[in-house]
CSV table of C-alpha atoms in Angstrom, one decimal:
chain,number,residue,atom,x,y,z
A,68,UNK,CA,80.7,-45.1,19.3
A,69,UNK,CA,77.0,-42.8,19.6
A,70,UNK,CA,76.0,-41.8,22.6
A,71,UNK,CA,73.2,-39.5,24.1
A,72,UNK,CA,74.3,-36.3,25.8
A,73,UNK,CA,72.5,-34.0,27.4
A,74,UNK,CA,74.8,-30.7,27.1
A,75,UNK,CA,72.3,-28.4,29.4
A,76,UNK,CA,69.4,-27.9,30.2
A,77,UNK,CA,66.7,-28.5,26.9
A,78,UNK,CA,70.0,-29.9,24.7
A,79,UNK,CA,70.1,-33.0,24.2
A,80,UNK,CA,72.3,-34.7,21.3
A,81,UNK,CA,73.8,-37.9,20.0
A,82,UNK,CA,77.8,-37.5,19.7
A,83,UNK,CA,80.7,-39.5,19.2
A,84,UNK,CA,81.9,-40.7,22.9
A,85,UNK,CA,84.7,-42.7,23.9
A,86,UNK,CA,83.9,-46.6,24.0
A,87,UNK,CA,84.2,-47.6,27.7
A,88,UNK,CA,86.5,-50.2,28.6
A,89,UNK,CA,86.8,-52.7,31.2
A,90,UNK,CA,88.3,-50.3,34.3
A,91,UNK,CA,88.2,-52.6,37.4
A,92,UNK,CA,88.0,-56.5,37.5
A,93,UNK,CA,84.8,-56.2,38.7
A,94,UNK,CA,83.5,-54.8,35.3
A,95,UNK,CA,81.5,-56.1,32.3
A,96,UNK,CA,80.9,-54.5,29.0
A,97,UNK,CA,77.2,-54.9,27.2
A,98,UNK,CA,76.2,-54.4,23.6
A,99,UNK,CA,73.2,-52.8,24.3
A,100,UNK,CA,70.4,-53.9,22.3
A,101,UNK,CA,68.2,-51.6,23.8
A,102,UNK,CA,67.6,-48.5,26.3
A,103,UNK,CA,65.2,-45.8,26.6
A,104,UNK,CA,64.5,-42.4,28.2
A,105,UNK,CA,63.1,-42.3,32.2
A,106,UNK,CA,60.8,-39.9,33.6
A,107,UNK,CA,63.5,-38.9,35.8
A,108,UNK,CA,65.5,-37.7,33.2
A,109,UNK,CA,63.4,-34.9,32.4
A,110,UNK,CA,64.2,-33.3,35.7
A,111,UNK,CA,67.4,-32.0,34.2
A,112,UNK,CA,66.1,-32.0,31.2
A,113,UNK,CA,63.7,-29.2,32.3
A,114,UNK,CA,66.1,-27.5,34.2
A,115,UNK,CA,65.2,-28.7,37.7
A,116,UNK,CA,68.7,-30.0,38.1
A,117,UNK,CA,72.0,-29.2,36.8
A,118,UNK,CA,73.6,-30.7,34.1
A,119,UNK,CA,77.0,-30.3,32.3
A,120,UNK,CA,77.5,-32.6,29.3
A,121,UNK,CA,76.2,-35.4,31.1
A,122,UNK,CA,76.3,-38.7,29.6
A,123,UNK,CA,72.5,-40.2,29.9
A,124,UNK,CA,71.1,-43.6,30.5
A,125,UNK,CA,70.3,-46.0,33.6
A,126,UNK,CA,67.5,-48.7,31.8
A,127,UNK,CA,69.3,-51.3,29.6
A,128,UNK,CA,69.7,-54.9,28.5
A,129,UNK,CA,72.0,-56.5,25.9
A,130,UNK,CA,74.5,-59.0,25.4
A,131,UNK,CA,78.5,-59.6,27.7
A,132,UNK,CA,81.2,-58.7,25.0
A,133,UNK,CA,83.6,-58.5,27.6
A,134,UNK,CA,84.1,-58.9,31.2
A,135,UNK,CA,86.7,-58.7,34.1
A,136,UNK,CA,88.9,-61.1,35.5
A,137,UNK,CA,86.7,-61.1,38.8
A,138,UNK,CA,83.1,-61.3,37.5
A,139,UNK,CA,81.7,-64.9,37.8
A,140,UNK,CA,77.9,-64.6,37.5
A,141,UNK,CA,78.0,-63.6,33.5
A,142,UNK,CA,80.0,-64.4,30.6
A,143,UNK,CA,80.7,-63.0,27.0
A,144,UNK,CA,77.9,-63.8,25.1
A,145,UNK,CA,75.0,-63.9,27.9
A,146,UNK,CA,71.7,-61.4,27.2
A,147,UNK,CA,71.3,-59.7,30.7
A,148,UNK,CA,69.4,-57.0,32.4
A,149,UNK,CA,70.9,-54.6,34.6
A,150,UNK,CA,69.4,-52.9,37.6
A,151,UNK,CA,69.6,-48.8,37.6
A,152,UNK,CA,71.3,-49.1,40.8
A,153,UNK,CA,74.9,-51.0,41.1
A,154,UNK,CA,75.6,-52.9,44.0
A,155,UNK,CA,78.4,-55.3,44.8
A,156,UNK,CA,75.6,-58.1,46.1
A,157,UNK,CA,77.8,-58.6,48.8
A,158,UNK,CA,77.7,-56.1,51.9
A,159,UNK,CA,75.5,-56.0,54.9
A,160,UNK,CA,72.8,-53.7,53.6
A,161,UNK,CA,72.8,-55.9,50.2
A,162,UNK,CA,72.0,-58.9,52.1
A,163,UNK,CA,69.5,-57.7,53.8
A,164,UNK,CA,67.8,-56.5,50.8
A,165,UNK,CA,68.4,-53.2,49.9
A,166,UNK,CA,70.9,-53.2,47.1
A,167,UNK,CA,69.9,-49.7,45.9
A,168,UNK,CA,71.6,-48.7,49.2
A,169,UNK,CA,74.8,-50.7,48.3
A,170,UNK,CA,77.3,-49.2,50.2
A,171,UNK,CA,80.3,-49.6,47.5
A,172,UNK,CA,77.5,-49.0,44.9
A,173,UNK,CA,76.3,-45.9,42.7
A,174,UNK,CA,74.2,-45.3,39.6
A,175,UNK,CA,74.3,-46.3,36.3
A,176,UNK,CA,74.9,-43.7,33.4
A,177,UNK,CA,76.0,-43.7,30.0
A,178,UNK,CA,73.2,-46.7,28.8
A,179,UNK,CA,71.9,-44.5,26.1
A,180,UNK,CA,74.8,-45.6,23.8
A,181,UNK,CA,75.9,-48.6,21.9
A,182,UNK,CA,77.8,-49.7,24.5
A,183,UNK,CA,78.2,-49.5,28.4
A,184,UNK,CA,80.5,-50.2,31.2
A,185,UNK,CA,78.5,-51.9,34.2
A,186,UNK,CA,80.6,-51.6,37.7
A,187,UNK,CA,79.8,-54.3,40.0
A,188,UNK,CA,78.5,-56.9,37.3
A,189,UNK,CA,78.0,-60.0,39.4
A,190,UNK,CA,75.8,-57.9,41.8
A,191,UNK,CA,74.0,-55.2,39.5
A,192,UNK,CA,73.7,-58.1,36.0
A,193,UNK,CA,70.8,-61.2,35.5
A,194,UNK,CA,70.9,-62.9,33.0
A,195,UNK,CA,68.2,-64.3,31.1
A,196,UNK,CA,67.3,-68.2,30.7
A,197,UNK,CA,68.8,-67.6,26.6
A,198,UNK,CA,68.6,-65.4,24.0
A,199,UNK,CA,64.7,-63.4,24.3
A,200,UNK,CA,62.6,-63.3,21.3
A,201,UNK,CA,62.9,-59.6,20.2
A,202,UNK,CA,59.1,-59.1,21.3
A,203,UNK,CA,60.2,-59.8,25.2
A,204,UNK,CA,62.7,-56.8,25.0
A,205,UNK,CA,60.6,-54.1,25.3
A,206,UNK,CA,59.1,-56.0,28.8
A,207,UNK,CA,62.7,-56.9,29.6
A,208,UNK,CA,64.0,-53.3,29.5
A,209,UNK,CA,60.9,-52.2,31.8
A,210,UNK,CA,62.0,-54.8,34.1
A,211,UNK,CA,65.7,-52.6,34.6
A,212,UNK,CA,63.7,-49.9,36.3
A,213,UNK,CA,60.1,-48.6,35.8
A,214,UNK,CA,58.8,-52.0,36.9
A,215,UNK,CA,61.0,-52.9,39.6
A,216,UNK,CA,60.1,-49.4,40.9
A,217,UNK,CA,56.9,-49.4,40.4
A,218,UNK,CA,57.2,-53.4,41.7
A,219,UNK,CA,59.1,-51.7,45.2
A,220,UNK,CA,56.3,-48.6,45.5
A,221,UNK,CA,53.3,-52.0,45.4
A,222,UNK,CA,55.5,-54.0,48.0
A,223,UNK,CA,56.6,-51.0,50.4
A,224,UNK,CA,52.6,-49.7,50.3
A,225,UNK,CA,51.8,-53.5,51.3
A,226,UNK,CA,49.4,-54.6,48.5
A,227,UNK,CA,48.2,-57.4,48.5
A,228,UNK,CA,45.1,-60.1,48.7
A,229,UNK,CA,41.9,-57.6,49.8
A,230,UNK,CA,44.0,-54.8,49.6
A,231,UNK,CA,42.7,-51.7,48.2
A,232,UNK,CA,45.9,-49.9,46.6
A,233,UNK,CA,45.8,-46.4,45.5
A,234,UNK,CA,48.7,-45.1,42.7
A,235,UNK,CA,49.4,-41.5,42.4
A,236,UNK,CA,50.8,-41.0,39.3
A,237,UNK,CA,50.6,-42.1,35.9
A,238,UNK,CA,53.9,-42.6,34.6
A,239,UNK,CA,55.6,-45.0,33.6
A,240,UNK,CA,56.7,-46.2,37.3
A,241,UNK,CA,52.9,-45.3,38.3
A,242,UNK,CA,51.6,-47.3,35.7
A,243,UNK,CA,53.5,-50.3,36.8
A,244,UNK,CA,53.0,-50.0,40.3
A,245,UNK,CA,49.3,-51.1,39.0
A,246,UNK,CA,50.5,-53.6,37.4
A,247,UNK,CA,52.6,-55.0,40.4
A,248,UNK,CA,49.6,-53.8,42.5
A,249,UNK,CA,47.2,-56.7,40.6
A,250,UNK,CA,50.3,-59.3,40.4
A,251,UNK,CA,50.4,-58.7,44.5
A,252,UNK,CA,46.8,-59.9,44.5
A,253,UNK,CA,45.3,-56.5,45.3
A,254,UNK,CA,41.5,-56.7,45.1
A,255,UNK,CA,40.7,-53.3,44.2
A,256,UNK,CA,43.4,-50.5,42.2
A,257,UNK,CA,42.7,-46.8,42.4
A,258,UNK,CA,44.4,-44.9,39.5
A,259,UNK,CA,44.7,-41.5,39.7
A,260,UNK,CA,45.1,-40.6,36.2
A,261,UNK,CA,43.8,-37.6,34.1
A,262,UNK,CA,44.9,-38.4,30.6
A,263,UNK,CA,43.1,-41.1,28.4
A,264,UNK,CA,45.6,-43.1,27.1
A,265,UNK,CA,46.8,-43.8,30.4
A,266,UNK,CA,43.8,-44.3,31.8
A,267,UNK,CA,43.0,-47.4,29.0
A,268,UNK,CA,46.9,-48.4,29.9
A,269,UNK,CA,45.7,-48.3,33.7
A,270,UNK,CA,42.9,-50.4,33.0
A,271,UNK,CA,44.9,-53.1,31.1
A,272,UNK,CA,47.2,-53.2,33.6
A,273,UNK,CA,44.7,-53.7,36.4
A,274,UNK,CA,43.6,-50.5,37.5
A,275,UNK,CA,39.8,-51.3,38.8
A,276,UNK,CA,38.9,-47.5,39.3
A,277,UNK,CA,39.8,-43.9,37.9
A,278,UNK,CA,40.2,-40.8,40.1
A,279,UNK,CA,41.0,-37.6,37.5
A,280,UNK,CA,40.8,-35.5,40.6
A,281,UNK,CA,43.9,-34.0,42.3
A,282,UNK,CA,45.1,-32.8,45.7
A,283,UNK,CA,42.3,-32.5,48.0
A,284,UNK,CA,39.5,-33.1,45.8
A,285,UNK,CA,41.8,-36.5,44.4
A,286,UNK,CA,41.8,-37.4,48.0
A,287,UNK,CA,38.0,-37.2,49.0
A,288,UNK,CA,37.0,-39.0,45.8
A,289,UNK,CA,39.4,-41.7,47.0
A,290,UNK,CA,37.3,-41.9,50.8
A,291,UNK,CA,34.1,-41.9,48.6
A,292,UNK,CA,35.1,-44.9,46.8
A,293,UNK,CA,36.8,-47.0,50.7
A,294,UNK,CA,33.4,-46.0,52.6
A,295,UNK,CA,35.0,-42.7,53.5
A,296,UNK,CA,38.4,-44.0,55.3
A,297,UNK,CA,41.1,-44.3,52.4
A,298,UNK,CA,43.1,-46.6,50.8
A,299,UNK,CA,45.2,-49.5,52.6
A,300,UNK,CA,48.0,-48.9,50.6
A,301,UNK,CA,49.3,-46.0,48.1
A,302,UNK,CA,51.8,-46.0,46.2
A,303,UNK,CA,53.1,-42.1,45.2
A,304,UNK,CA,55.1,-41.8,41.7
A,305,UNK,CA,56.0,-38.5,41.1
A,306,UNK,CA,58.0,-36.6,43.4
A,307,UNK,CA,56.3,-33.5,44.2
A,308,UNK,CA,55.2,-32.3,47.2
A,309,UNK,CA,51.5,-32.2,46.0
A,310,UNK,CA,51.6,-35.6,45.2
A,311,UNK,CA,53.5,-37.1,48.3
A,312,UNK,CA,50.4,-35.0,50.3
A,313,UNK,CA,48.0,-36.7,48.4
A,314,UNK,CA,49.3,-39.9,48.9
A,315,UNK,CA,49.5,-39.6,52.4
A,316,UNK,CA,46.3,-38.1,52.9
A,317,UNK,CA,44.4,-40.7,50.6
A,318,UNK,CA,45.9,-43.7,53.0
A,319,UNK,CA,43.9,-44.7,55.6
A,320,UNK,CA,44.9,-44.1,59.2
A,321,UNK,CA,47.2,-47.2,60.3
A,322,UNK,CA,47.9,-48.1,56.5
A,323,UNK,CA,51.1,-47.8,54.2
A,324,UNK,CA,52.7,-45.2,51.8
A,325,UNK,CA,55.3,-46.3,49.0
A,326,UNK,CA,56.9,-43.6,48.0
A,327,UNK,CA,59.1,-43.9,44.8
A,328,UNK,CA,58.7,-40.9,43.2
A,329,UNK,CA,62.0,-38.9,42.5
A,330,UNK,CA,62.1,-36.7,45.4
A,331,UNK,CA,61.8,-32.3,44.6
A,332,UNK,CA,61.1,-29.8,46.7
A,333,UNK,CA,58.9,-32.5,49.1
A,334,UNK,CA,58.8,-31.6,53.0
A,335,UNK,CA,55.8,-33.3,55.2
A,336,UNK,CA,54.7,-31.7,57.8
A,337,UNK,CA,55.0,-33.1,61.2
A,338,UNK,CA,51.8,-32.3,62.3
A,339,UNK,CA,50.1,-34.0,59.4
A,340,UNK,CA,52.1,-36.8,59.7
A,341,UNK,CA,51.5,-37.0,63.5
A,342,UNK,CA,47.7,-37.3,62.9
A,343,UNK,CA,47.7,-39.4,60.5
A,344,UNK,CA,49.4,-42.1,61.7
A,345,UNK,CA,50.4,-44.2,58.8
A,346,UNK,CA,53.7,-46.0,57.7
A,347,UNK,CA,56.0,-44.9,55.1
A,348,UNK,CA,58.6,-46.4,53.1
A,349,UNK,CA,60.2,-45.6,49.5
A,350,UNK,CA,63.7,-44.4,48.1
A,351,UNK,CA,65.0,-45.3,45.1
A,352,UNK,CA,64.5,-49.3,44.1
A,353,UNK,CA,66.3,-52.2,44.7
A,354,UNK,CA,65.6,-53.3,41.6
A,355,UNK,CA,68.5,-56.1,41.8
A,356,UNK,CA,66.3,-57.8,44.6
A,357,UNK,CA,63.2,-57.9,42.3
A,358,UNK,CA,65.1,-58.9,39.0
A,359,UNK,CA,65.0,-62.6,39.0
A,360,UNK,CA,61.4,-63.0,39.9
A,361,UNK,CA,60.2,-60.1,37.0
A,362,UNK,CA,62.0,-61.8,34.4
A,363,UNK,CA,60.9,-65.5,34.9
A,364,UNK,CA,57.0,-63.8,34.9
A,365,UNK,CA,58.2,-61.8,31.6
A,366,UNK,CA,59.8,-64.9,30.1
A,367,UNK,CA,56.8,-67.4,31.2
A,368,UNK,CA,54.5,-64.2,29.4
A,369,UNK,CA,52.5,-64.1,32.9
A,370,UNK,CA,53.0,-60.1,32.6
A,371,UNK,CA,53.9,-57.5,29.7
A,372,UNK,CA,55.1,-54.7,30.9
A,373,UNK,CA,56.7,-53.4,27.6
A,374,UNK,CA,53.3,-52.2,27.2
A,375,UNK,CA,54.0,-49.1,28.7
A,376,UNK,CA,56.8,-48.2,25.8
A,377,UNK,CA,54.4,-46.1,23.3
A,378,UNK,CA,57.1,-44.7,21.5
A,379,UNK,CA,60.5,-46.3,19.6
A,380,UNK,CA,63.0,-44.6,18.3
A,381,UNK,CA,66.8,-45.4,16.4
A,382,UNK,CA,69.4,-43.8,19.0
A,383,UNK,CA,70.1,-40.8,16.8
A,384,UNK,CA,66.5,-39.2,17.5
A,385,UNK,CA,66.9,-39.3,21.0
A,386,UNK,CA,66.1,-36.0,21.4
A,387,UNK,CA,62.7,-36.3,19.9
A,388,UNK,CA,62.3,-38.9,22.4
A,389,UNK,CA,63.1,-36.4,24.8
A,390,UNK,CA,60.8,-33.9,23.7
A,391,UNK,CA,58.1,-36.0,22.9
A,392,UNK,CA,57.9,-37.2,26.7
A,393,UNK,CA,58.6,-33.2,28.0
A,394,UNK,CA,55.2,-32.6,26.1
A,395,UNK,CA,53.6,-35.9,27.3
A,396,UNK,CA,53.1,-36.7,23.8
A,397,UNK,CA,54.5,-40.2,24.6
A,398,UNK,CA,54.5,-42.0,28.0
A,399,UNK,CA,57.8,-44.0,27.7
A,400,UNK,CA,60.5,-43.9,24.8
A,401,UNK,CA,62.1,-46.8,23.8
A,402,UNK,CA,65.5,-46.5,22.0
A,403,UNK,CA,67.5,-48.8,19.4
A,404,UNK,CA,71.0,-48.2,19.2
């Protein structure tokens, strides 16, 4: 079968890869009907991590062609979405909500293909009440993990009714923590955004106010809109230590930080933190906790998420996808195997 590989750094290509097969009994195969390209691939992309041949892909829904003898919750023939993260659904940290932390879990890789092995089906799979019209896919696929992150970085910041939420970031994950942000009933949504089309995309979405500014100049425009104290709740989506300062610094004292960006390079000083005083909380997504409740508001149309794909491409130009979001010519790539 075709799948993506990124060989190093900058070289990405679509080969012929072996067809996975069911490993363990606790595996299911999917026909992937779609996947796409995450902002967090770019990082080794771009070199800022290593990679060796690495087979790409975390974000995916299709159909069952084949599962293990152990799996119970899907069957051959089932559309599902999958969460980025694999969990069993099973242990302690699991149950008490945290399946990106699964202790017999991992990541997902490979989904950029025209067919994937999921570990762990019954706790990493949801199915879907049938068979989606093609136009819910694109809002389905967001669902596997730019929206559930963005979804975690809106519910660890604590938005909510009269909440005003800040979002650093305007990604793809940034992009749908104002979406989450406005579904969570916050009254006012800060995005700090300097390029147009995300901007309109922010507005759409539910973003009530723009910040272009960054760092400390982003962070006193924020107090000029809050009557000078700061944002109950921000939500950072990028990573970098700039932006994690930011966030914190455009909270107000005593309110909440999500943090969801892919961590690089980011160390907070004590002595900020100290004096700051406000609450933080991120990681990567449990995305499996959210995924029941996104798609019944995708499949009752209450939210469209698969707005934020601006780009589709067949699987064999995966590597303009690639390029296109390096040079932020595109926001979020959509791929069709």
């Amino acid at each position: 079968m075709r799948g993506v590989v990124m060989e190093s750094a900058g070289d990405v290509r679509v080969e012929d890869v072996d067809s996975p097969r069911i490993e363990r009994p606790t595996d299911a195969i999917i026909k992937l009907t779609a996947a796409c390209i995450c902002g967090s691939d770019l990082w080794p992309y771009r070199g800022a991590q290593p990679v060796d041949h690495q087979s790409m892909g975390h974000e995916y829904v299709g159909v069952v062609s084949e599962v293990g003898a152990d799996v119970q919750s899907v069957k051959p023939g089932d559309f599902v979405v999958g969460s980025f993260c694999l969990s069993d659904g099973t242990c302690e940290i699991c149950k008490d909500g945290y399946p990106s932390r699964c202790v017999n879990g991992g990541f997902m890789s490979g989904a950029q293909a025209e067919y994937a092995r999921v570990p762990l089906a019954d706790g990493t799979l949801v199915k879907t009440p049938g068979v989606p019209d093609d136009s819910l896919i694109p809002s389905l696929l967001a669902a596997s993990d730019v929206l559930g992150t963005g979804w975690f970085g809106a519910v660890a910041a604590h938005a909510g009714p009269g909440k005003t939420v800040a979002v650093v970031g305007d990604g793809a994950v940034g992009l749908m923590a104002i979406l989450a942000a406005k579904q969570l009933g916050a009254s006012r949504i800060i995005a700090m955004s300097r390029h147009a089309s995300r901007q309109k995309l922010a507005r759409e979405f539910g973003a009530t106010d723009i910040v272009e500014e960054r760092g400390d100049a982003g962070v006193q425009a924020v107090k000029k809109l809050t009557d000078g104290y700061g944002a109950h709740s921000v939500v950072e989506a990028v990573g970098l230590q700039e932006s994690m300062m930011q966030a914190i610094h455009s909270a107000l004292s005593g309110g909440y930080v999500g943090f969801v960006g892919v961590s690089h390079g980011v160390s907070i000083p004590g002595s900020d933190l100290f004096a700051k005083e406000v609450h933080l909380m991120g990681g990567p997504a449990p995305v499996r906790l959210f995924l029941p409740d996104l798609i019944r508001l995708i499949w009752e149309h209450k939210i469209d998420p698969g707005k934020v794909f601006d780009l589709t491409l067949p699987l064999d130009k995966a590597a303009e996808g690639y390029k296109a979001m390096d040079e932020r010519k595109a926001i979020k790539v959509l791929l069709r195997p």
